[in-house]
Every structure is written in C-alpha cells, then in structure tokens.
Amino acid sequence: MRIAIASGKGGTGKTFVTVNLARSFGNPLLVLDCDVEEPNSNLFIHGDLISERRSTVLVPRVDESLCEGSKVCSEVCEFNAIAVIGGKPLIFEDLCHSCGACAMFCPNGAIGEIEHKIGKVTVRTSDNIRLVEGMLDVGKALAVPVIRDVKHFADDAKEEHVLIDSPPGTSCPMVWTVGDADLVILVAEPTSFGLHDLELAVETVREIGIQFGVVINKDGLGDDRLERYCEKEGIEILARIPHDRRIAEVYAKGEQVIDVLPQYHELFTNLWNTITRKVHTVGGSDV
Amino acid sequence: MKIACTASGDTLEAPFDNRFGRAEKFIIYDTESNTYTVLDNSQNLQAAQGAGVQSAQHVVASGATAIITGHLGPKAARVIFAAGIDAYHADAQTVGEALAMFKSKALKPLRDADVEGHWV
C-alpha cells in the first residue's frame, strides 16, 4: 500500500502526519521524503546513514572535433540550453531538461550525454523505518529527477507499506510524487489559506484520479468552512488533529508527538485503520 | 558599426529597457548610416526560461557588435562575450538618450554579468 501525504499549502503538517504515522506503525515501513527542496523528515526520524548516492541528469557534451557548427542543437532545444556562437556550441546545463534532442538530431554525431549532478539521495534506518530522502542541490531547478530517484526505492521495496511525504503545491513535483499512490492524504488547516489551497490540491488529485481523504490539522484554529467544503464535495475526513499548543511545543523540539503525548497515539493508529479500510474498499466515492 | 539597444518601443523616443533577456525589443542602430531597425524580442518576454540565452543569440544574429542595456545576467553575458560583442551599461530614459551617451563615450563598459539571472 502506497500512501502519499500532500497538501496544497505549505506548513499544514505533511511531515508531522508522515513521521507520526510512521512512528505509530509497528511493522517494517518505507518512508520516502520527496520534498526534495526542503526535506525534513530526518529531523524526526533519526536513523543511521546507510547509503548516499548522487542524483544526476543527462546533459549534452560536445566533441568539438566533430562539430561543424550546424546550429541544429540550438534550434531543436526547447529550453534555450544551447547557443551556437561563432560555430561553437555553448551549453547551459542548468537550463537543460535532459530530453536528448540535441544529441539525437546533431547531423555530425558530435553530441554525447554526460551525467550532471543535481542532488543526492540518502537512506537511513531507524527501528522499523527505512527513510529515503532526496535533496536537490542549491541553485538547481529540476526537482522531478531527484523525486524519481527517491521513488525508485518503492519499486523493489521489501516493506509492504510505503509512506510518501510530498512537496507542497500542485505542480510537477507534487504530481510526480503522488501520481502512483493508492491513496493521498491531504493535510489541511481550517483557515482561509488552508481551504483555498486544499481546493487546488483536491482538483489536482481528482484530475489524476486517485482516491484521497483529508486530515484536518490544527482543528479548532479557524472556522468550519473547511468541514463544510469537505461535506459538500463528499470528501471523507480521515482524522482531526486538535489545535493543541503542546503538539507545537513537542514538534518544535524535533520530538515525536505520539512518544511524548501518548494520548495522540490512538489518533494515528485510527488513521492507519481508516486509510487501510479506504484503500481496500474498491471504488471509493471520492474520486 | 551596429549597436543593439534594449527598448520597449519601436522608435528612438521609446523608453529604454533596463532588462536584457526580457527586453521587448532591440533597436539596432547603425552608426554609419544613422538609421535603425527594430528587432522584436517579445517571444522571450514570455519565455519560461533561457530568455537571456535566446535574446543574446538574436542580437548576435543581427550583426550588432555592441549592446547597450541596463543590466546583463550571467547566461546572456556568456553568449554576448563569446560572440565578441561589447556591452555597455546605460542609465537612460529613452533609446535616443542612451545612444547619445554612447556616441559621447559617456557609457561604462560591462566586462561581466552585473546581476544574477531572473533579475527584474
């Protein structure tokens, strides 16, 4: 079972829900932190570092002895990543989307592709949890290739269940992260911003066609518009996490809420039960 | 010689554009004939990325051997200098004013990019 934890708005509690769900689960579990621009599950899941590898994309490299300055590479590049000046190609790796068109269409076969590092993927283990985290290098724009490298770990996972911490927003990184999940948990807070961005996230997961439900975090903070929206749209509320100052205090110290405030343990075990039931109920009504 | 000047209009009275990659137009001014042509760059105004690279290639293709602009980003600078084009910084209201400053040698040459990419 693959469960993605997403939200439209940032800071609603995706990582909080992810790490406490993980902590409340007793069996082997794979946790993927796909929020590669600011991964922070590792602040709460303190594991031993098992491996670290580079995350790379392919970028062109020109063999100048073969190049005849045809400019075809720069003409086929949709991303303005190659300029041919004075018969010599200039390559801008940071603009390249690794489509390979320049190498494919070069009439002289002068372009090969080499690996260009854009981030790293680390693996840590802690008790029952294996945490795989992607980290995009500073100044790099393409998050999706790093996310893809992180998600490869789910393909041959020995763990039966996978929790995926998604980046915020509703653009490519989020879509790639949640796209093959069995269920998406949308974490939302009951404020105007929370509702607005939840609506965007709901539209997105409906478009993708995945089952989803909402976890209301900081319940009691704002008003009931979020609840009314979910009711009107027929969206199941999977859990409500109260707006409790003690949760914020524990979380701010980098501690697991269910360890320090055991009264919340049941909330997360119930959430596991709810999502398991939902995943195994064919034809959920929310899509 | 031909000079490319960043502009947001079609004439010498047009406002001078401080941006290079996302300038709407280039006024290509010929100092020998004292005439000019207009190079439309609006496609790069909307480009998702690489506006500087593409704009610089336009300028290179125009045959200009100098540019006058407000600021130059790193990628555009790489293309401009690879092509052997001189770059000048101007602080002007109109294209005509910038060109007059160039003619009176009042402009400071840009030896390198002077802003980060995505400068607005």
PDB file of N, CA and C in Angstrom, chain A residues 59-138:
ATOM      1  N   VAL A  59      23.153  15.600 -19.471  1.00  0.00           N
ATOM      2  CA  VAL A  59      23.255  16.868 -20.209  1.00  0.00           C
ATOM      3  C   VAL A  59      24.213  16.650 -21.381  1.00  0.00           C
ATOM      4  N   PRO A  60      24.089  17.488 -22.414  1.00  0.00           N
ATOM      5  CA  PRO A  60      24.945  17.270 -23.585  1.00  0.00           C
ATOM      6  C   PRO A  60      26.399  17.638 -23.349  1.00  0.00           C
ATOM      7  N   ARG A  61      27.290  16.913 -24.036  1.00  0.00           N
ATOM      8  CA  ARG A  61      28.685  17.334 -24.110  1.00  0.00           C
ATOM      9  C   ARG A  61      29.115  17.238 -25.579  1.00  0.00           C
ATOM     10  N   VAL A  62      29.732  18.317 -26.040  1.00  0.00           N
ATOM     11  CA  VAL A  62      30.060  18.404 -27.459  1.00  0.00           C
ATOM     12  C   VAL A  62      31.501  17.979 -27.707  1.00  0.00           C
ATOM     13  N   ASP A  63      31.665  17.125 -28.698  1.00  0.00           N
ATOM     14  CA  ASP A  63      33.004  16.793 -29.168  1.00  0.00           C
ATOM     15  C   ASP A  63      33.346  17.815 -30.251  1.00  0.00           C
ATOM     16  N   GLU A  64      34.165  18.791 -29.871  1.00  0.00           N
ATOM     17  CA  GLU A  64      34.396  19.918 -30.789  1.00  0.00           C
ATOM     18  C   GLU A  64      35.113  19.511 -32.066  1.00  0.00           C
ATOM     19  N   SER A  65      35.785  18.350 -32.030  1.00  0.00           N
ATOM     20  CA  SER A  65      36.469  17.915 -33.249  1.00  0.00           C
ATOM     21  C   SER A  65      35.467  17.434 -34.300  1.00  0.00           C
ATOM     22  N   LEU A  66      34.258  17.072 -33.857  1.00  0.00           N
ATOM     23  CA  LEU A  66      33.241  16.613 -34.814  1.00  0.00           C
ATOM     24  C   LEU A  66      32.244  17.721 -35.179  1.00  0.00           C
ATOM     25  N   CYS A  67      32.127  18.737 -34.296  1.00  0.00           N
ATOM     26  CA  CYS A  67      31.120  19.782 -34.504  1.00  0.00           C
ATOM     27  C   CYS A  67      31.468  20.654 -35.706  1.00  0.00           C
ATOM     28  N   GLU A  68      30.475  20.846 -36.577  1.00  0.00           N
ATOM     29  CA  GLU A  68      30.685  21.737 -37.727  1.00  0.00           C
ATOM     30  C   GLU A  68      29.832  22.996 -37.624  1.00  0.00           C
ATOM     31  N   GLY A  69      29.289  23.239 -36.439  1.00  0.00           N
ATOM     32  CA  GLY A  69      28.546  24.484 -36.206  1.00  0.00           C
ATOM     33  C   GLY A  69      27.226  24.577 -36.954  1.00  0.00           C
ATOM     34  N   SER A  70      26.525  23.447 -37.084  1.00  0.00           N
ATOM     35  CA  SER A  70      25.261  23.447 -37.853  1.00  0.00           C
ATOM     36  C   SER A  70      24.135  24.211 -37.156  1.00  0.00           C
ATOM     37  N   LYS A  71      24.262  24.393 -35.846  1.00  0.00           N
ATOM     38  CA  LYS A  71      23.241  25.058 -35.016  1.00  0.00           C
ATOM     39  C   LYS A  71      21.974  24.229 -34.817  1.00  0.00           C
ATOM     40  N   VAL A  72      21.959  23.003 -35.342  1.00  0.00           N
ATOM     41  CA  VAL A  72      20.757  22.179 -35.186  1.00  0.00           C
ATOM     42  C   VAL A  72      20.448  21.965 -33.705  1.00  0.00           C
ATOM     43  N   CYS A  73      21.480  21.747 -32.908  1.00  0.00           N
ATOM     44  CA  CYS A  73      21.273  21.506 -31.476  1.00  0.00           C
ATOM     45  C   CYS A  73      20.523  22.669 -30.839  1.00  0.00           C
ATOM     46  N   SER A  74      20.951  23.879 -31.160  1.00  0.00           N
ATOM     47  CA  SER A  74      20.318  25.032 -30.532  1.00  0.00           C
ATOM     48  C   SER A  74      18.904  25.248 -31.078  1.00  0.00           C
ATOM     49  N   GLU A  75      18.683  24.857 -32.338  1.00  0.00           N
ATOM     50  CA  GLU A  75      17.330  25.003 -32.907  1.00  0.00           C
ATOM     51  C   GLU A  75      16.347  23.997 -32.315  1.00  0.00           C
ATOM     52  N   VAL A  76      16.806  22.772 -32.047  1.00  0.00           N
ATOM     53  CA  VAL A  76      15.853  21.773 -31.524  1.00  0.00           C
ATOM     54  C   VAL A  76      15.657  21.897 -30.008  1.00  0.00           C
ATOM     55  N   CYS A  77      16.526  22.655 -29.350  1.00  0.00           N
ATOM     56  CA  CYS A  77      16.400  22.755 -27.891  1.00  0.00           C
ATOM     57  C   CYS A  77      15.213  23.646 -27.530  1.00  0.00           C
ATOM     58  N   GLU A  78      14.236  23.056 -26.857  1.00  0.00           N
ATOM     59  CA  GLU A  78      13.039  23.797 -26.445  1.00  0.00           C
ATOM     60  C   GLU A  78      13.314  24.656 -25.217  1.00  0.00           C
ATOM     61  N   PHE A  79      14.481  24.492 -24.618  1.00  0.00           N
ATOM     62  CA  PHE A  79      14.722  25.102 -23.312  1.00  0.00           C
ATOM     63  C   PHE A  79      15.837  26.144 -23.343  1.00  0.00           C
ATOM     64  N   ASN A  80      16.255  26.526 -24.545  1.00  0.00           N
ATOM     65  CA  ASN A  80      17.305  27.543 -24.704  1.00  0.00           C
ATOM     66  C   ASN A  80      18.586  27.164 -23.973  1.00  0.00           C
ATOM     67  N   ALA A  81      18.874  25.865 -23.934  1.00  0.00           N
ATOM     68  CA  ALA A  81      20.041  25.432 -23.164  1.00  0.00           C
ATOM     69  C   ALA A  81      21.313  25.364 -24.003  1.00  0.00           C
ATOM     70  N   ILE A  82      21.197  25.612 -25.307  1.00  0.00           N
ATOM     71  CA  ILE A  82      22.389  25.625 -26.156  1.00  0.00           C
ATOM     72  C   ILE A  82      22.346  26.850 -27.064  1.00  0.00           C
ATOM     73  N   ALA A  83      23.449  27.558 -27.100  1.00  0.00           N
ATOM     74  CA  ALA A  83      23.596  28.654 -28.056  1.00  0.00           C
ATOM     75  C   ALA A  83      24.821  28.329 -28.899  1.00  0.00           C
ATOM     76  N   VAL A  84      24.727  28.528 -30.204  1.00  0.00           N
ATOM     77  CA  VAL A  84      25.895  28.294 -31.047  1.00  0.00           C
ATOM     78  C   VAL A  84      26.430  29.655 -31.483  1.00  0.00           C
ATOM     79  N   ILE A  85      27.629  29.952 -31.031  1.00  0.00           N
ATOM     80  CA  ILE A  85      28.235  31.264 -31.293  1.00  0.00           C
ATOM     81  C   ILE A  85      29.573  31.049 -31.982  1.00  0.00           C
ATOM     82  N   GLY A  86      29.739  31.672 -33.124  1.00  0.00           N
ATOM     83  CA  GLY A  86      30.990  31.534 -33.858  1.00  0.00           C
ATOM     84  C   GLY A  86      31.292  30.080 -34.183  1.00  0.00           C
ATOM     85  N   GLY A  87      30.237  29.320 -34.457  1.00  0.00           N
ATOM     86  CA  GLY A  87      30.427  27.912 -34.815  1.00  0.00           C
ATOM     87  C   GLY A  87      30.670  26.990 -33.638  1.00  0.00           C
ATOM     88  N   LYS A  88      30.594  27.540 -32.424  1.00  0.00           N
ATOM     89  CA  LYS A  88      30.834  26.695 -31.253  1.00  0.00           C
ATOM     90  C   LYS A  88      29.629  26.677 -30.320  1.00  0.00           C
ATOM     91  N   PRO A  89      29.169  25.481 -29.955  1.00  0.00           N
ATOM     92  CA  PRO A  89      28.028  25.419 -29.030  1.00  0.00           C
ATOM     93  C   PRO A  89      28.423  25.779 -27.605  1.00  0.00           C
ATOM     94  N   LEU A  90      27.612  26.605 -26.976  1.00  0.00           N
ATOM     95  CA  LEU A  90      27.765  26.885 -25.547  1.00  0.00           C
ATOM     96  C   LEU A  90      26.622  26.171 -24.851  1.00  0.00           C
ATOM     97  N   ILE A  91      26.937  25.394 -23.842  1.00  0.00           N
ATOM     98  CA  ILE A  91      25.907  24.605 -23.164  1.00  0.00           C
ATOM     99  C   ILE A  91      25.602  25.206 -21.797  1.00  0.00           C
ATOM    100  N   PHE A  92      24.317  25.338 -21.509  1.00  0.00           N
ATOM    101  CA  PHE A  92      23.875  25.831 -20.203  1.00  0.00           C
ATOM    102  C   PHE A  92      23.192  24.678 -19.472  1.00  0.00           C
ATOM    103  N   GLU A  93      23.966  23.962 -18.686  1.00  0.00           N
ATOM    104  CA  GLU A  93      23.462  22.750 -18.034  1.00  0.00           C
ATOM    105  C   GLU A  93      22.227  23.022 -17.179  1.00  0.00           C
ATOM    106  N   ASP A  94      22.200  24.188 -16.545  1.00  0.00           N
ATOM    107  CA  ASP A  94      21.097  24.466 -15.626  1.00  0.00           C
ATOM    108  C   ASP A  94      19.765  24.647 -16.339  1.00  0.00           C
ATOM    109  N   LEU A  95      19.803  24.904 -17.641  1.00  0.00           N
ATOM    110  CA  LEU A  95      18.551  25.072 -18.381  1.00  0.00           C
ATOM    111  C   LEU A  95      18.103  23.766 -19.034  1.00  0.00           C
ATOM    112  N   CYS A  96      19.003  22.786 -19.059  1.00  0.00           N
ATOM    113  CA  CYS A  96      18.738  21.541 -19.800  1.00  0.00           C
ATOM    114  C   CYS A  96      17.695  20.686 -19.083  1.00  0.00           C
ATOM    115  N   HIS A  97      16.750  20.153 -19.852  1.00  0.00           N
ATOM    116  CA  HIS A  97      15.745  19.242 -19.296  1.00  0.00           C
ATOM    117  C   HIS A  97      16.025  17.790 -19.686  1.00  0.00           C
ATOM    118  N   SER A  98      17.216  17.516 -20.185  1.00  0.00           N
ATOM    119  CA  SER A  98      17.651  16.150 -20.466  1.00  0.00           C
ATOM    120  C   SER A  98      16.771  15.424 -21.471  1.00  0.00           C
ATOM    121  N   CYS A  99      16.241  16.143 -22.440  1.00  0.00           N
ATOM    122  CA  CYS A  99      15.365  15.465 -23.406  1.00  0.00           C
ATOM    123  C   CYS A  99      16.182  14.682 -24.425  1.00  0.00           C
ATOM    124  N   GLY A 100      17.447  15.078 -24.639  1.00  0.00           N
ATOM    125  CA  GLY A 100      18.306  14.328 -25.555  1.00  0.00           C
ATOM    126  C   GLY A 100      18.151  14.704 -27.020  1.00  0.00           C
ATOM    127  N   ALA A 101      17.298  15.685 -27.322  1.00  0.00           N
ATOM    128  CA  ALA A 101      17.056  16.034 -28.727  1.00  0.00           C
ATOM    129  C   ALA A 101      18.338  16.500 -29.422  1.00  0.00           C
ATOM    130  N   CYS A 102      19.166  17.284 -28.730  1.00  0.00           N
ATOM    131  CA  CYS A 102      20.392  17.802 -29.360  1.00  0.00           C
ATOM    132  C   CYS A 102      21.285  16.657 -29.810  1.00  0.00           C
ATOM    133  N   ALA A 103      21.418  15.648 -28.933  1.00  0.00           N
ATOM    134  CA  ALA A 103      22.278  14.514 -29.265  1.00  0.00           C
ATOM    135  C   ALA A 103      21.664  13.714 -30.416  1.00  0.00           C
ATOM    136  N   MET A 104      20.341  13.594 -30.391  1.00  0.00           N
ATOM    137  CA  MET A 104      19.670  12.793 -31.409  1.00  0.00           C
ATOM    138  C   MET A 104      19.748  13.449 -32.794  1.00  0.00           C
ATOM    139  N   PHE A 105      19.612  14.779 -32.831  1.00  0.00           N
ATOM    140  CA  PHE A 105      19.498  15.441 -34.134  1.00  0.00           C
ATOM    141  C   PHE A 105      20.805  16.021 -34.676  1.00  0.00           C
ATOM    142  N   CYS A 106      21.852  16.000 -33.890  1.00  0.00           N
ATOM    143  CA  CYS A 106      23.117  16.559 -34.387  1.00  0.00           C
ATOM    144  C   CYS A 106      23.544  15.811 -35.655  1.00  0.00           C
ATOM    145  N   PRO A 107      23.663  16.510 -36.783  1.00  0.00           N
ATOM    146  CA  PRO A 107      23.968  15.820 -38.045  1.00  0.00           C
ATOM    147  C   PRO A 107      25.383  15.229 -38.064  1.00  0.00           C
ATOM    148  N   ASN A 108      26.237  15.661 -37.145  1.00  0.00           N
ATOM    149  CA  ASN A 108      27.611  15.174 -37.139  1.00  0.00           C
ATOM    150  C   ASN A 108      27.895  14.185 -36.012  1.00  0.00           C
ATOM    151  N   GLY A 109      26.856  13.856 -35.259  1.00  0.00           N
ATOM    152  CA  GLY A 109      27.063  12.946 -34.134  1.00  0.00           C
ATOM    153  C   GLY A 109      28.072  13.498 -33.143  1.00  0.00           C
ATOM    154  N   ALA A 110      28.084  14.823 -32.998  1.00  0.00           N
ATOM    155  CA  ALA A 110      29.110  15.449 -32.160  1.00  0.00           C
ATOM    156  C   ALA A 110      28.685  15.579 -30.701  1.00  0.00           C
ATOM    157  N   ILE A 111      27.420  15.236 -30.413  1.00  0.00           N
ATOM    158  CA  ILE A 111      26.944  15.441 -29.048  1.00  0.00           C
ATOM    159  C   ILE A 111      26.704  14.115 -28.338  1.00  0.00           C
ATOM    160  N   GLY A 112      27.360  13.976 -27.224  1.00  0.00           N
ATOM    161  CA  GLY A 112      27.106  12.842 -26.344  1.00  0.00           C
ATOM    162  C   GLY A 112      26.450  13.368 -25.083  1.00  0.00           C
ATOM    163  N   GLU A 113      26.057  12.462 -24.181  1.00  0.00           N
ATOM    164  CA  GLU A 113      25.426  12.919 -22.947  1.00  0.00           C
ATOM    165  C   GLU A 113      26.236  12.450 -21.752  1.00  0.00           C
ATOM    166  N   ILE A 114      26.392  13.361 -20.807  1.00  0.00           N
ATOM    167  CA  ILE A 114      27.125  13.015 -19.594  1.00  0.00           C
ATOM    168  C   ILE A 114      26.248  13.317 -18.375  1.00  0.00           C
ATOM    169  N   GLU A 115      26.616  12.706 -17.253  1.00  0.00           N
ATOM    170  CA  GLU A 115      25.831  12.913 -16.037  1.00  0.00           C
ATOM    171  C   GLU A 115      26.174  14.269 -15.407  1.00  0.00           C
ATOM    172  N   HIS A 116      25.131  14.914 -14.924  1.00  0.00           N
ATOM    173  CA  HIS A 116      25.293  16.210 -14.280  1.00  0.00           C
ATOM    174  C   HIS A 116      24.582  16.110 -12.927  1.00  0.00           C
ATOM    175  N   LYS A 117      25.314  16.339 -11.849  1.00  0.00           N
ATOM    176  CA  LYS A 117      24.736  16.148 -10.513  1.00  0.00           C
ATOM    177  C   LYS A 117      23.770  17.282 -10.164  1.00  0.00           C
ATOM    178  N   ILE A 118      22.575  16.911  -9.714  1.00  0.00           N
ATOM    179  CA  ILE A 118      21.622  17.950  -9.291  1.00  0.00           C
ATOM    180  C   ILE A 118      21.164  17.744  -7.843  1.00  0.00           C
ATOM    181  N   GLY A 119      21.573  16.645  -7.244  1.00  0.00           N
ATOM    182  CA  GLY A 119      21.135  16.424  -5.863  1.00  0.00           C
ATOM    183  C   GLY A 119      21.688  15.115  -5.341  1.00  0.00           C
ATOM    184  N   LYS A 120      21.133  14.682  -4.208  1.00  0.00           N
ATOM    185  CA  LYS A 120      21.570  13.405  -3.645  1.00  0.00           C
ATOM    186  C   LYS A 120      20.399  12.699  -2.996  1.00  0.00           C
ATOM    187  N   VAL A 121      20.570  11.404  -2.833  1.00  0.00           N
ATOM    188  CA  VAL A 121      19.539  10.588  -2.195  1.00  0.00           C
ATOM    189  C   VAL A 121      20.209   9.825  -1.053  1.00  0.00           C
ATOM    190  N   THR A 122      19.659   9.975   0.134  1.00  0.00           N
ATOM    191  CA  THR A 122      20.240   9.275   1.281  1.00  0.00           C
ATOM    192  C   THR A 122      19.245   8.258   1.832  1.00  0.00           C
ATOM    193  N   VAL A 123      19.790   7.194   2.406  1.00  0.00           N
ATOM    194  CA  VAL A 123      18.966   6.159   3.023  1.00  0.00           C
ATOM    195  C   VAL A 123      19.380   6.032   4.480  1.00  0.00           C
ATOM    196  N   ARG A 124      18.388   6.064   5.368  1.00  0.00           N
ATOM    197  CA  ARG A 124      18.648   5.896   6.793  1.00  0.00           C
ATOM    198  C   ARG A 124      17.699   4.840   7.331  1.00  0.00           C
ATOM    199  N   THR A 125      18.117   4.132   8.377  1.00  0.00           N
ATOM    200  CA  THR A 125      17.179   3.215   9.024  1.00  0.00           C
ATOM    201  C   THR A 125      17.082   3.559  10.503  1.00  0.00           C
ATOM    202  N   SER A 126      15.866   3.392  11.014  1.00  0.00           N
ATOM    203  CA  SER A 126      15.615   3.668  12.416  1.00  0.00           C
ATOM    204  C   SER A 126      14.491   2.749  12.862  1.00  0.00           C
ATOM    205  N   ASP A 127      14.799   1.815  13.740  1.00  0.00           N
ATOM    206  CA  ASP A 127      13.820   0.804  14.183  1.00  0.00           C
ATOM    207  C   ASP A 127      13.144   0.153  12.984  1.00  0.00           C
ATOM    208  N   ASN A 128      11.808   0.323  12.913  1.00  0.00           N
ATOM    209  CA  ASN A 128      11.065  -0.337  11.836  1.00  0.00           C
ATOM    210  C   ASN A 128      11.073   0.457  10.528  1.00  0.00           C
ATOM    211  N   ILE A 129      11.689   1.639  10.561  1.00  0.00           N
ATOM    212  CA  ILE A 129      11.543   2.559   9.430  1.00  0.00           C
ATOM    213  C   ILE A 129      12.809   2.635   8.584  1.00  0.00           C
ATOM    214  N   ARG A 130      12.615   2.569   7.267  1.00  0.00           N
ATOM    215  CA  ARG A 130      13.702   2.892   6.339  1.00  0.00           C
ATOM    216  C   ARG A 130      13.301   4.206   5.680  1.00  0.00           C
ATOM    217  N   LEU A 131      14.125   5.233   5.876  1.00  0.00           N
ATOM    218  CA  LEU A 131      13.812   6.569   5.358  1.00  0.00           C
ATOM    219  C   LEU A 131      14.717   6.889   4.164  1.00  0.00           C
ATOM    220  N   VAL A 132      14.085   7.149   3.034  1.00  0.00           N
ATOM    221  CA  VAL A 132      14.836   7.557   1.846  1.00  0.00           C
ATOM    222  C   VAL A 132      14.507   9.021   1.585  1.00  0.00           C
ATOM    223  N   GLU A 133      15.543   9.818   1.462  1.00  0.00           N
ATOM    224  CA  GLU A 133      15.327  11.257   1.357  1.00  0.00           C
ATOM    225  C   GLU A 133      16.072  11.824   0.152  1.00  0.00           C
ATOM    226  N   GLY A 134      15.377  12.632  -0.611  1.00  0.00           N
ATOM    227  CA  GLY A 134      16.019  13.314  -1.733  1.00  0.00           C
ATOM    228  C   GLY A 134      16.343  14.734  -1.338  1.00  0.00           C
ATOM    229  N   MET A 135      17.465  15.237  -1.843  1.00  0.00           N
ATOM    230  CA  MET A 135      17.851  16.625  -1.547  1.00  0.00           C
ATOM    231  C   MET A 135      18.385  17.258  -2.823  1.00  0.00           C
ATOM    232  N   LEU A 136      17.660  18.258  -3.298  1.00  0.00           N
ATOM    233  CA  LEU A 136      18.071  18.982  -4.503  1.00  0.00           C
ATOM    234  C   LEU A 136      19.213  19.931  -4.151  1.00  0.00           C
ATOM    235  N   ASP A 137      20.234  19.996  -5.000  1.00  0.00           N
ATOM    236  CA  ASP A 137      21.335  20.932  -4.749  1.00  0.00           C
ATOM    237  C   ASP A 137      20.835  22.375  -4.855  1.00  0.00           C
ATOM    238  N   VAL A 138      21.473  23.249  -4.105  1.00  0.00           N
ATOM    239  CA  VAL A 138      21.127  24.670  -4.158  1.00  0.00           C
ATOM    240  C   VAL A 138      21.362  25.197  -5.578  1.00  0.00           C
TER     241      VAL A 138
END
